[in-house]
Coordinates of C-alpha atoms in Angstrom, one line a residue:
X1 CA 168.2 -8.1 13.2
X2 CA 169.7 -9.5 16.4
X3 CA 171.5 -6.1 16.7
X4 CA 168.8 -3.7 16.8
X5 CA 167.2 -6.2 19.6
X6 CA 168.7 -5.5 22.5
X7 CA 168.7 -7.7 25.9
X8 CA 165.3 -8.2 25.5
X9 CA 162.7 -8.1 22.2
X10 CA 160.4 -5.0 22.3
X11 CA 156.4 -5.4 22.6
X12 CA 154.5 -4.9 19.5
X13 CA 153.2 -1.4 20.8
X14 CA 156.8 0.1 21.9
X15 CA 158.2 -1.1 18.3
X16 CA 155.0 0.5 16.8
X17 CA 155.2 3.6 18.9
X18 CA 158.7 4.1 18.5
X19 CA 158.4 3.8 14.3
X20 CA 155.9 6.2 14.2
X21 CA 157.8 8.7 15.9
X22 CA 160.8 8.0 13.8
X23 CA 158.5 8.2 11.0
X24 CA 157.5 12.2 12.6
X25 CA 161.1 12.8 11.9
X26 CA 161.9 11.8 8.1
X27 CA 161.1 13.4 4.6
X28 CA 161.4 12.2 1.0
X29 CA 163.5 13.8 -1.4
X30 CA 163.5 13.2 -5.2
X31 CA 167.8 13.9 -6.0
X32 CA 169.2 14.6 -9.5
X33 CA 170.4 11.5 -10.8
X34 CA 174.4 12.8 -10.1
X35 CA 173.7 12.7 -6.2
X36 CA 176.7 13.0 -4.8
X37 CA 176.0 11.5 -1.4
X38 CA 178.2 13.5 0.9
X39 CA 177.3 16.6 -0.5
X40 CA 173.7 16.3 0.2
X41 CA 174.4 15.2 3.6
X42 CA 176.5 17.7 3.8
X43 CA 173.6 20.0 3.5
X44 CA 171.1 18.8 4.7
X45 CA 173.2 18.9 7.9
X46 CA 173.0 22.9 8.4
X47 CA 169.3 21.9 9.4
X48 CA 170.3 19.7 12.0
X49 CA 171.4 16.3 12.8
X50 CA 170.9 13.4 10.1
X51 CA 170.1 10.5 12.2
X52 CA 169.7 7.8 9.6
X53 CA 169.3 8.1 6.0
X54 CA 169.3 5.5 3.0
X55 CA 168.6 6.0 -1.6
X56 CA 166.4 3.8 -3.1
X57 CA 165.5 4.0 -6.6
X58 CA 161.9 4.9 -7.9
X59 CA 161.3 6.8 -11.5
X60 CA 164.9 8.3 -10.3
X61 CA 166.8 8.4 -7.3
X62 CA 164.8 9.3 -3.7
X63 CA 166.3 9.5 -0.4
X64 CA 164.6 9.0 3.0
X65 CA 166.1 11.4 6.1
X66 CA 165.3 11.1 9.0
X67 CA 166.7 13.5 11.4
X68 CA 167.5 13.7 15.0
X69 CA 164.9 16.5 16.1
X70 CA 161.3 17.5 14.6
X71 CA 162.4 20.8 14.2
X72 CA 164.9 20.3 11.3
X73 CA 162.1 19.6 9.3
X74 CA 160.4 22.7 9.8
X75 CA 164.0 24.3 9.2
X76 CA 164.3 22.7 5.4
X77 CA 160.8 23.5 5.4
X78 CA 161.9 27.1 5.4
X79 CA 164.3 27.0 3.1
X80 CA 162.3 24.8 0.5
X81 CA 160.5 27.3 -2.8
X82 CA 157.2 26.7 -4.3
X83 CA 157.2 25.0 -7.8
X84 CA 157.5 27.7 -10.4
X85 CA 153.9 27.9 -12.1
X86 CA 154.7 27.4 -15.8
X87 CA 152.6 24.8 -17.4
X88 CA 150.9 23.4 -14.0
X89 CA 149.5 25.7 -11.1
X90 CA 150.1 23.5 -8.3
X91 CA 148.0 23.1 -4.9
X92 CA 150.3 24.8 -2.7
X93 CA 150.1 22.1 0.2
X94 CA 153.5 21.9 1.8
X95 CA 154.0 18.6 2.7
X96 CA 157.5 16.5 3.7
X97 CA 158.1 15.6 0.0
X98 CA 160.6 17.7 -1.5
X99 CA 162.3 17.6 -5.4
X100 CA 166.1 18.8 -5.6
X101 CA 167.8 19.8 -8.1
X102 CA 171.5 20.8 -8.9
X103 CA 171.8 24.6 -9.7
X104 CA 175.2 23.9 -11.3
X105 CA 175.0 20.8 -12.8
X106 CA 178.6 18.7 -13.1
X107 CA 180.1 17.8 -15.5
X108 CA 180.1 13.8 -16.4
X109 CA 183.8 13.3 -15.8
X110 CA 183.6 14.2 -12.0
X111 CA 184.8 10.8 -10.1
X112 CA 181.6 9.2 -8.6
X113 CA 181.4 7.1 -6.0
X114 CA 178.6 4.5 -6.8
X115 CA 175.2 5.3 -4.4
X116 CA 174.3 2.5 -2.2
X117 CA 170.5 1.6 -3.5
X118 CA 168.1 -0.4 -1.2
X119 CA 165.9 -2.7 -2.9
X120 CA 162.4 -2.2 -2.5
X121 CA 161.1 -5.8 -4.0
X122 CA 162.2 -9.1 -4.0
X123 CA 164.0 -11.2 -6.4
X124 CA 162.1 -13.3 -9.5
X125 CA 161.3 -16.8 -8.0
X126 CA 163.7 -18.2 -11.0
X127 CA 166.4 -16.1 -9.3
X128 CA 165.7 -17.4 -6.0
X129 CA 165.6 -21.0 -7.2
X130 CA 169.4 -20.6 -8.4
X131 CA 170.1 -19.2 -5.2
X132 CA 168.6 -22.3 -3.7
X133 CA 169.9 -24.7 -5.4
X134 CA 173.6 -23.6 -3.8
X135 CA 172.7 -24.1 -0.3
X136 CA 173.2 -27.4 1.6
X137 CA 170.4 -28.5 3.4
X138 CA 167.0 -27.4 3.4
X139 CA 166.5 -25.5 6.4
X140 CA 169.3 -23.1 4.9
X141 CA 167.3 -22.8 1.9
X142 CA 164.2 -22.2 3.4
X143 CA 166.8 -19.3 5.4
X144 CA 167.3 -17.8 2.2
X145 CA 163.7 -17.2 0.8
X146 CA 163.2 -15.6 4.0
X147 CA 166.3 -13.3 3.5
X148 CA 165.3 -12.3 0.0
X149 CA 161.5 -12.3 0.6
X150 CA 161.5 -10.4 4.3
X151 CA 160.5 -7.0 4.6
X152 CA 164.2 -4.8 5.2
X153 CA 164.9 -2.1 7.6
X154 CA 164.4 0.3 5.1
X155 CA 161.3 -1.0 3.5
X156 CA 159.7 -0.7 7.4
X157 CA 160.6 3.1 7.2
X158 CA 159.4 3.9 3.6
X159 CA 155.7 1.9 5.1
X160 CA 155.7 4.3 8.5
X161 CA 157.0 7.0 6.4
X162 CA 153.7 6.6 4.0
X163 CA 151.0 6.6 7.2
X164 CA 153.2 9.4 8.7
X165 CA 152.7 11.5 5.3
X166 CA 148.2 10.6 4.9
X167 CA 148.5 11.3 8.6
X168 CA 149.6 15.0 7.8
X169 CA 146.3 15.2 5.9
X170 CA 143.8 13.7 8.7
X171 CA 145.3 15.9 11.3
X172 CA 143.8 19.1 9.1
X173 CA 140.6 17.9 9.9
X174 CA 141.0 15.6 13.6
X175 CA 144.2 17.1 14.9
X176 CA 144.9 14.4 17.4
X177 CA 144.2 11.3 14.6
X178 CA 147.0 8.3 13.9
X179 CA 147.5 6.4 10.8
X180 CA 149.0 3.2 11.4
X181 CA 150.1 0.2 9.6
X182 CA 148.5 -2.9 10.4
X183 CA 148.8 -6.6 8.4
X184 CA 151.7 -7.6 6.8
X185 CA 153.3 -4.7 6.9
X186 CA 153.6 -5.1 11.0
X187 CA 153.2 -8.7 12.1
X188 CA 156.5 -9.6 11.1
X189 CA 155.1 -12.0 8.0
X190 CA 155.1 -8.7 5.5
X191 CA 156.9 -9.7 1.6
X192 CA 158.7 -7.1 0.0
X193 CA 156.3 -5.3 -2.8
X194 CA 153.4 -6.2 -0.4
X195 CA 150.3 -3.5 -0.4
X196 CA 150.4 -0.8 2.8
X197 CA 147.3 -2.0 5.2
X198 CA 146.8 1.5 7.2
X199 CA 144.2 3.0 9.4
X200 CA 143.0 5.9 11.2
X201 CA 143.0 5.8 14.7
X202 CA 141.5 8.7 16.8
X203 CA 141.7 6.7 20.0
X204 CA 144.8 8.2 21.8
X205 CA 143.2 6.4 25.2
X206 CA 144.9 6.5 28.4
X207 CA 145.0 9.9 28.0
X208 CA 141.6 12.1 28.8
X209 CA 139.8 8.8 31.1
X210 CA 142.0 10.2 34.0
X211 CA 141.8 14.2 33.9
X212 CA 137.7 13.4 33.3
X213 CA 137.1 12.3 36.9
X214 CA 138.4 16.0 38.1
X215 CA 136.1 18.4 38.7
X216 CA 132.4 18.7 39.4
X217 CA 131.1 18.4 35.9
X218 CA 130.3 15.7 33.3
X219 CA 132.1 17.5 30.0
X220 CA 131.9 16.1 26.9
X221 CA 132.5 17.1 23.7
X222 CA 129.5 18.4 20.9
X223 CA 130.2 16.6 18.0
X224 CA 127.9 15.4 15.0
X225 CA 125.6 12.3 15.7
X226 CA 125.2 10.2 13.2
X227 CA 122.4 6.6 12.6
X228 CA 125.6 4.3 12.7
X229 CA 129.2 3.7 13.0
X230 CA 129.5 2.6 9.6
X231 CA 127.9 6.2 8.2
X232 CA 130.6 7.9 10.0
X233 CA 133.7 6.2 9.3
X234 CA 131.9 6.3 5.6
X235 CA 131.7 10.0 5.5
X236 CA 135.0 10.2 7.5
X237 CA 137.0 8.3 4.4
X238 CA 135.0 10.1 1.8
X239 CA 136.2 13.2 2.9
X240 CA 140.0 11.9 3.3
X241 CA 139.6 10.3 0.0
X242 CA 138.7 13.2 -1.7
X243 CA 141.5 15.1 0.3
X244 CA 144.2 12.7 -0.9
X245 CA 143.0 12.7 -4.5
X246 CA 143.1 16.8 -4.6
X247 CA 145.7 17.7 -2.7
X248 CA 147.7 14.9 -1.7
X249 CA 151.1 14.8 -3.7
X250 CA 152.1 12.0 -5.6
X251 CA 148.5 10.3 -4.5
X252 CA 147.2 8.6 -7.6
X253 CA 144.4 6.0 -8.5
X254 CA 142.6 6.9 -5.4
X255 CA 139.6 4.7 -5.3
X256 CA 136.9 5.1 -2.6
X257 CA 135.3 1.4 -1.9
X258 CA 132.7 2.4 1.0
X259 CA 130.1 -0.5 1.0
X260 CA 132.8 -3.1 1.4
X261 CA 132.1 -5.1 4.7
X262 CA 135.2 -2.8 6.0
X263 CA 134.9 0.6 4.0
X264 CA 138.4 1.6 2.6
X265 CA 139.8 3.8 0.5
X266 CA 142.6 2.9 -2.3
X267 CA 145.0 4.3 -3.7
X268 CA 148.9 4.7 -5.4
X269 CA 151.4 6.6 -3.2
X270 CA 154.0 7.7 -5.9
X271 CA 156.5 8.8 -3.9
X272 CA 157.5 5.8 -2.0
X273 CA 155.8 3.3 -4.5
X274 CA 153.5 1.6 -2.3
X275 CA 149.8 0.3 -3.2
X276 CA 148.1 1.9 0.1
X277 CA 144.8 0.9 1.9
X278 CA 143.2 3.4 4.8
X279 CA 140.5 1.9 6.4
X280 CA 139.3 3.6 10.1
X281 CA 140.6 1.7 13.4
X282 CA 139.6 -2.3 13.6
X283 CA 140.8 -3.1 17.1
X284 CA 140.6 -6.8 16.5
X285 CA 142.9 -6.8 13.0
X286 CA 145.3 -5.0 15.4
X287 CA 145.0 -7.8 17.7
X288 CA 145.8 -10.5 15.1
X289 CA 149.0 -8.2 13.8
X290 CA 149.8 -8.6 17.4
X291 CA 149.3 -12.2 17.4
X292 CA 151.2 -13.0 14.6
X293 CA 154.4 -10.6 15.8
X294 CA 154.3 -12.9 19.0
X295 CA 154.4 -15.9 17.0
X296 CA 157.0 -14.6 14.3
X297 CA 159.3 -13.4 17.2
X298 CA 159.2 -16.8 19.5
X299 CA 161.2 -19.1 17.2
X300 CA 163.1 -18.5 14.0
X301 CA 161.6 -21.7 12.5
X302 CA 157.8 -19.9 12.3
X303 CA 159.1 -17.2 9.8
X304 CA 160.9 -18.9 8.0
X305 CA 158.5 -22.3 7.4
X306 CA 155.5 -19.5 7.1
X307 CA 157.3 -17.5 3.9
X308 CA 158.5 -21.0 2.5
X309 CA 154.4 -22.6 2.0
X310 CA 153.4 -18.9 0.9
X311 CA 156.3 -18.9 -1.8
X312 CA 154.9 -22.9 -2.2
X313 CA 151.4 -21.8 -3.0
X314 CA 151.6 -19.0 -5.3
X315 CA 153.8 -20.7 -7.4
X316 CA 151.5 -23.7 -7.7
X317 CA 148.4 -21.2 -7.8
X318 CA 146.5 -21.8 -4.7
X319 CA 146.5 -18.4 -3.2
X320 CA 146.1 -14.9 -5.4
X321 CA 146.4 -11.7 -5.3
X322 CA 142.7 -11.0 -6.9
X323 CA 139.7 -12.2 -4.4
X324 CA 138.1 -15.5 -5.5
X325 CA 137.8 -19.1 -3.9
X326 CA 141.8 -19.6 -3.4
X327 CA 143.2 -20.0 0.0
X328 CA 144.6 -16.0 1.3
X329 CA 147.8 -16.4 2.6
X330 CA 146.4 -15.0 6.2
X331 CA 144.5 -18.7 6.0
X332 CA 147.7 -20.9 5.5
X333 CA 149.6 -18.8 7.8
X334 CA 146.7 -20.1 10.6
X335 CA 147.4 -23.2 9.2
X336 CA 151.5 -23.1 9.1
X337 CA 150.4 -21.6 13.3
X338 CA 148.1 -24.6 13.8
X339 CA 150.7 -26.9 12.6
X340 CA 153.2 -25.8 15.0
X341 CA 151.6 -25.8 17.9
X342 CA 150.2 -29.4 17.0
X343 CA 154.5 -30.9 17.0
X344 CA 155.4 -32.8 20.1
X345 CA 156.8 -30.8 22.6
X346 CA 154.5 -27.9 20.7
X347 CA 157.2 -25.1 18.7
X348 CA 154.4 -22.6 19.1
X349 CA 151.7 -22.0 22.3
X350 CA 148.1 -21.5 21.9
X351 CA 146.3 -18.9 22.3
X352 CA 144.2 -20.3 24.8
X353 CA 147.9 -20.2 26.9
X354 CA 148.7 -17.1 25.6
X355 CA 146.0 -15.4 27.2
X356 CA 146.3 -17.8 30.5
X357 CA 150.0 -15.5 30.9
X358 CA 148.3 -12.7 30.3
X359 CA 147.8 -10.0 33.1
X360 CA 145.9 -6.6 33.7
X361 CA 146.9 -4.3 31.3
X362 CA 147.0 -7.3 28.1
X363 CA 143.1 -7.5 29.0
X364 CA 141.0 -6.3 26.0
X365 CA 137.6 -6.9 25.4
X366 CA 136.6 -6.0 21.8
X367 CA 133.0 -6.1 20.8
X368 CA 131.8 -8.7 23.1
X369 CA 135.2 -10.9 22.1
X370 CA 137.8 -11.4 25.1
X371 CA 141.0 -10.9 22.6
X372 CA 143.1 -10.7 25.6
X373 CA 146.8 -12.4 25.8
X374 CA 150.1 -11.5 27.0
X375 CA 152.2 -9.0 25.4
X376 CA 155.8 -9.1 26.8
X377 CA 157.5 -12.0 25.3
X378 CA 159.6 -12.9 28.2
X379 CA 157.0 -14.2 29.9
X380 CA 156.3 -17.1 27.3
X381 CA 158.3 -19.8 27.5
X382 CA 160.6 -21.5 24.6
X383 CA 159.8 -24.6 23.0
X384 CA 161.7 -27.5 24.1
X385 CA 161.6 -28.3 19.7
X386 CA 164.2 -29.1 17.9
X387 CA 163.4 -30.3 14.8
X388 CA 164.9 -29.0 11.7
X389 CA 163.3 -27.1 9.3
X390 CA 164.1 -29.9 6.8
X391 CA 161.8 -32.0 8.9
X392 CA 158.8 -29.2 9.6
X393 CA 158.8 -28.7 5.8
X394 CA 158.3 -32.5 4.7
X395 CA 156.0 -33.1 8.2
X396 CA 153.8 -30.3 7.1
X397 CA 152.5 -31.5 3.5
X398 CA 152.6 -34.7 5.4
X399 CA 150.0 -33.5 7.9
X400 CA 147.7 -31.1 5.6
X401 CA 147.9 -33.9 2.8
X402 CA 146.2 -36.5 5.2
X403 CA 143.8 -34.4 7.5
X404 CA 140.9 -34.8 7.8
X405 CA 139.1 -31.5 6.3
X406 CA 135.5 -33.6 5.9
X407 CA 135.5 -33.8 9.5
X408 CA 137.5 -31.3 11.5
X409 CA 138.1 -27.4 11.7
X410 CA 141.5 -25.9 12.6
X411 CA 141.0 -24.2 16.2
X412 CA 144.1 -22.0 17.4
X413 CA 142.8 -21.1 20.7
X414 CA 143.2 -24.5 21.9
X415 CA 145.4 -25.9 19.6
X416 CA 143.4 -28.7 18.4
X417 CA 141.1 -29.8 15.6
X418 CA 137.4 -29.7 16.6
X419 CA 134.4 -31.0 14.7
X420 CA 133.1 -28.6 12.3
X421 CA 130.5 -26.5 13.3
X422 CA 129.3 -26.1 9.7
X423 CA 129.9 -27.6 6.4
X424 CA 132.5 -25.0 4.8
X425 CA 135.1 -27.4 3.0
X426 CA 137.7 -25.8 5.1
X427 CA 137.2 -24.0 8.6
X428 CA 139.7 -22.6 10.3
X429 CA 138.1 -20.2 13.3
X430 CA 138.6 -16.9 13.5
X431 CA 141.2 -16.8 16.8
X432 CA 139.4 -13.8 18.2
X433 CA 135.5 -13.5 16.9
X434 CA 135.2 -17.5 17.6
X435 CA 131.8 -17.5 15.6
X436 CA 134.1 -16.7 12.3
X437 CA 135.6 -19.2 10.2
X438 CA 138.2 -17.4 8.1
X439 CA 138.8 -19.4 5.3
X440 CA 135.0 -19.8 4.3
X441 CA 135.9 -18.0 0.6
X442 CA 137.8 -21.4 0.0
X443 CA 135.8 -23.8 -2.3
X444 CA 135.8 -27.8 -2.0
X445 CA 137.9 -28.0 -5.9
X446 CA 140.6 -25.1 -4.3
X447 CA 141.2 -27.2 -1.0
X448 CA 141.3 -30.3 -3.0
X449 CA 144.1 -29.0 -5.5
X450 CA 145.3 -27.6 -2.0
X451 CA 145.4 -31.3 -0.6
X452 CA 147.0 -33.0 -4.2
X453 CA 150.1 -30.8 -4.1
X454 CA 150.6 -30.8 -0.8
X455 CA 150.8 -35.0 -1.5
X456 CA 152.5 -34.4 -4.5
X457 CA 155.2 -31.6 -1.9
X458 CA 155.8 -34.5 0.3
X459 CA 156.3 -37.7 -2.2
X460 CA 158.9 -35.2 -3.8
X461 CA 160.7 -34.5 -0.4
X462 CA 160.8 -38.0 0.6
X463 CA 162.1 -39.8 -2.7
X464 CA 164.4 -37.3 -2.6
X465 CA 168.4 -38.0 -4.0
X466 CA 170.1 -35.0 -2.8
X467 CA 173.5 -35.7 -3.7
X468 CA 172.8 -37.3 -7.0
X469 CA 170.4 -34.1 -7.8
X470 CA 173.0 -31.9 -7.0
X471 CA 175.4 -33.8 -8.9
X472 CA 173.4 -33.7 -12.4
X473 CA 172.8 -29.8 -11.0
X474 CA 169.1 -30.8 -11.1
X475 CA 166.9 -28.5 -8.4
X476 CA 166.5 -30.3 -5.2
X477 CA 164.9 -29.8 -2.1
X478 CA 163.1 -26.4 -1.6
X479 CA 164.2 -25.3 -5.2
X480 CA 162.5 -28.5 -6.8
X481 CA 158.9 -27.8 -4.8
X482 CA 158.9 -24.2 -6.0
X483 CA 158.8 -25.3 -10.2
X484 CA 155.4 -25.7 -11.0
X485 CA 154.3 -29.8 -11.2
X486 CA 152.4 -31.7 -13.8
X487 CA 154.8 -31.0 -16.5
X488 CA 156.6 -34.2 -15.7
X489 CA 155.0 -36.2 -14.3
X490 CA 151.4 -35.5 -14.6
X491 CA 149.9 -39.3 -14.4
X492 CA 151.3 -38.9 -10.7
X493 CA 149.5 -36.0 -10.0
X494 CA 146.0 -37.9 -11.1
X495 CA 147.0 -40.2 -9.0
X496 CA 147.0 -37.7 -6.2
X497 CA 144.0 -36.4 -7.2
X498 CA 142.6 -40.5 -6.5
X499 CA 139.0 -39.7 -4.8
X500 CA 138.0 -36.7 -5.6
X501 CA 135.0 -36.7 -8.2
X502 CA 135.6 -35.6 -11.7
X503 CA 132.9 -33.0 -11.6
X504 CA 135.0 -31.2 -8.9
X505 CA 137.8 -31.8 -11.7
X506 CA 136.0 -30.0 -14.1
X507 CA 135.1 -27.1 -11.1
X508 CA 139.1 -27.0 -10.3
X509 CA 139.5 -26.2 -14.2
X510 CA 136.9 -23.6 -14.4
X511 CA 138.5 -22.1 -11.5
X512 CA 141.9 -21.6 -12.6
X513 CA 140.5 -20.1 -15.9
X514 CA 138.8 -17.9 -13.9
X515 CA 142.1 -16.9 -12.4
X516 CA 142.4 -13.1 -13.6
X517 CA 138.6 -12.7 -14.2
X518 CA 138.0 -11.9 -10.8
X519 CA 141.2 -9.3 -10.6
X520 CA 138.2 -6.4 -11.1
X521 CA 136.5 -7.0 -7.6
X522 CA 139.6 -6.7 -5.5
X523 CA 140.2 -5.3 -2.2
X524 CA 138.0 -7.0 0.2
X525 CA 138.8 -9.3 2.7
X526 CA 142.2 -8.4 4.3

C-alpha cells in the first residue's frame, strides 16, 4: 500500500530486516470465542505498549500482537501458567503461543460488537468471476484478482511471525541462526493460502570479517568437520526436524525429505495455518526473491498481468500444485518477465541492465555465478510504456501462442530469445546459474496444450463483444478466459491444436489423467 511506502520504496533487505524484527515483537493467542476486543487490549496493555494487532479465524478465534518493546513479551511471559496435566503431560517448552480463556464467562446477552476477522485465503475462482464481470474494462479486472489474490498486510505478519516462532527452536542449538522467508512469500508474487518457503541462515556477515583483522592471532572457531556441505545441512535439519515434531507446538505432519536435490524438512504449523518448508540458506533463491521484488515494485502492470496468467493457467490446468511435467508458476512468471521486457519502449529492464546500475555493495558472487544487480530502486529508470493492461493481456497469448519454442529459449539476462542450447521443448535459462534451464520438467504435450489455449486466450479477447456480453450478463473479458474451454466450442480448440501429432494428443491425455497421481512425490523443485 502506497501509504506504508513512504518517499521512496524500501530495498528488499531493509523490508526484510525490518519484518523480522517486527516479527521478534509479536505472539499468538488462541481467545475464547466471546472476545471482547477492548478488553483484551485492555490487558494485554499492563505489559506494555500494543503496537499493532489484528483476529483472524483458525479452529476459533487467534489474535496476533505485536508490541512496541521485546520486553513485553517476556512480561506476559511471566504471567502466562503451564497447562494443567490432566489427560496430557505436556512438553513444557514455553514458546510465544499462548491459549486464553475467560475465568468468568459472560453471559450471551452482553452487547457485542462484531470482531473485525482478516482473511487468510482468497476467494473461490466462481466468486471472483462475479466480481469480474462488474468491472468495466479489463485492466480493472485484472486489478481486482490482484486485490483478492495478493498476499495482505496481515497475512505478511502471520508468514514472519511463523520463521520468527521455528527460529526460537534453531537458536537452542546455533544461538545466532535466522529463519527467513524466501519465494512467494517475499518477492511480492505470493497468493493467499500459498505454502511458507523458509530457511536457516547462520550467516550474520558483516559482522565478525572486521573485528578478525585485530589482534596478532588467526582465531577460529572448533567446530565438527564433516565429508560435505550436503551431510551437514542434512544432519542440521534432521535434528530441527525432530525438534519441531517433539517439542514444537502446534507443529504437525513434519516430514523430513533429506535426499531431495535441496534437503527440506515439511511440515503443518497449526497455529497460524500455514504449510511450512525449512530448507538451510540458498543464496541464489534469495537472489531471485530479490529479483522478482524489483520487478513487482517497478510498475503496477507486472503484478497484476503476472497473478492474471497464474489464475489463467490453473484454471485451464497447465500448472499444479503436485510435481509432474506442467509448467510451475516460477516458469510463466519468467515468461510474463521475458514478455515485458520484450514491449517497445521495454515495461520491464533486463537483468543484464540491472546489474550494469549496480555498484559495490549489490556485487555478489555466488558459487562461481556473478548474481550481482542493483538494489535501490531509484536508481532504475521508469518505462516510458503505456499500454493498458487490456492490451498486455491480449499481446501476451498473442506472443506465447506464435513463438517459436522449436527454435528459441527465453533469456532474461539480455532480454532476448537465443537459440537453444539443448533440445528441452521449452528453455527458459536460469537468470543466475546461466547453465540451468528452469523449465526442463515441462514436456513437449504440456507446452503444446500451453500454446492451444494461449490461441484459443487470444481468439476469445479479440472477437470480443463487450457490450453486447454484458448486456445478455454473459462473462466477458478476463472473467470469460478464466471458465474452463472446450465445453463450447471444442471443434475450435482442435483446430488450435492444428500441427501437433496425435500421438502427442494421446500423451496430453495421459497426462492430465495423471493429474493427482503424482500428488505423492511432492515438494521438490521450488
Amino acid at each position: 500500500t502506497d501509504a506504508e511506502v513512504s518517499t521512496r520504496k524500501k530495498t528488499f533487505t531493509e523490508v526484510q530486516t525490518e519484518r523480522l524484527d517486527q516479527a521478534e515483537r509479536t505472539v499468538l493467542i488462541k481467545c475464547p470465542s466471546k472476545i471482547n476486543e477492548k478488553k483484551l487490549l485492555q490487558y494485554l496493555s499492563s505489559h506494555g505498549n500494543v503496537k499493532s494487532h489484528f483476529f483472524f479465524e483458525n479452529r476459533g478465534i487467534s489474535a496476533l500482537i505485536e508490541f512496541s518493546e521485546k520486553s513485553s513479551i517476556a512480561s506476559l511471559q511471566d504471567a502466562v501458567g503451564i497447562p494443567g496435566a490432566s489427560e496430557h503431560h505436556v512438553v513444557p517448552f514455553k514458546s510465544r503461543l499462548f491459549t486464553f480463556t475467560l475465568k468468568n464467562p459472560v453471559s450471551q446477552h452482553m452487547a457485542e460488537t462484531p470482531l473485525h476477522l482478516s482473511p487468510q485465503c482468497h476467494i473461490p475462482v466462481k466468486d471472483l468471476i462475479q466480481k469480474l464481470c462488474l468491472a468495466d474494462s479489463i485492466s480493472s479486472q485484472m486489478y481486482i484478482l490482484l486485490n483478492e489474490y495478493q498476499l495482505t498486510e496481515e497475512n505478511i505478519k502471520l508468514r514472519f511471525l511463523a520463521c520468527s516462532l521455528v527460529r526460537d527452536f534453531t537458536r537452542a542449538y546455533f544461538p545466532d541462526s535466522t529463519v527467513k522467508p524466501f519465494g512467494s512469500s517475499v518477492n511480492t508474487f505470493g497468493k493467499l493460502g500459498s505454502d511458507v518457503d523458509m530457511f536457516l541462515d547462520f550467516h550474520d556477515t558483516g559482522k565478525h570479517t572486521t573485528k578478525m583483522k585485530k589482534g596478532p592471532f588467526e582465531m577460529e572457531y572448533q567446530m565438527k568437520r564433516l565429508p560435505s556441505e550436503r551431510l551437514a545441512t542434512q544432519r542440521i535439519l534432521s535434528v530441527i526436524g525432530d525438534c519441531l515434531d517433539n517439542f514444537g507446538p502446534g507443529c504437525a505432519n513434519v516430514q523430513k525429505i533429506l535426499h531431495a536435490r535441496c534437503p527440506l524438512v515439511k511440515f503443518s504449523h497449526q497455529p497460524t495455518g500455514f504449510q511450512c518448508d525449512l530448507s538451510v540458506s540458498n543464496s541464489i533463491a534469495i537472489r531471485s526473491s530479490e529479483l522478482l521484488y524489483i520487478y513487482g515494485c517497478l510498475d503496477s502492470r507486472v503484478r497484476a498481468l503476472v497473478f492474471t496468467i497464474r489464475c489463467w493457467a490453473r484454471v485451464h490446468g497447465l500448472t499444479n500444485s503436485a510435481p509432474g511435467t506442467w509448467i510451475t508458476n516460477f516458469s510463466l512468471t519468467m515468461l510474463v518477465m521475458f514478455f515485458l521486457q520484450k514491449r517497445s519502449p521495454p515495461i520491464i529492464p533486463t537483468l543484464d541492465q540491472l546489474k550494469e546500475l549496480a555498484d559495490e555493495k549489490d556485487k555478489h558472487i555466488i558459487g562461481g555465478y556473478d548474481c550481482s544487480f542493483v538494489s535501490d530502486l531509484r536508481k532504475i529508470k521508469p518505462t516510458k510504456n503505456t499500454e493498458t493492461l487490456d492490451v498486455l493481456l491480449g499481446e501476451f497469448f498473442e506472443y506465447f501462442g506464435n513463438f517459436d519454442f522449436r527454435r528459441n529459449s527465453i533469456n532474461l539476462r539480455k532480454g532476448k530469445e537465443v537459440n537453444k542450447p539443448e533440445s528441452s521443448p521449452l528453455y527458459i535459462w536460469n537468470p543466475f546459474e546461466q547453465d540451468l534451464n528452469i523449465s526442463k520438467n515441462v514436456n513437449q504435450p504440456q507446452l503444446e496444450k500451453f500454446i492451444a489455449m494461449a490461441r484459443e486466450s487470444a481468439w476469445i479477447l479479440q472477437k470480443e463483444d463487450k457490450t453486447q456480453q454484458m448486456i445478455n450478463k454473459e462473462p466477458w473479458g478476463l472473467a470469460a478466459l478464466l471458465i474452463p474451454f472446450g465445453k463450447s466450442n471444442s471443434s475450435r480448440m482442435k483446430n488450435r491444436m492444428k500441427g501437433i501429432g496425435s500421438e502427442t494428443i494421446r500423451s496430453l491425455l495421459d497426462s492430465l489423467k495423471l493429474n493427482n497421481a503424482n500428488s505423492q512425490q511432492k515438494a521438490v523443485g521450488k
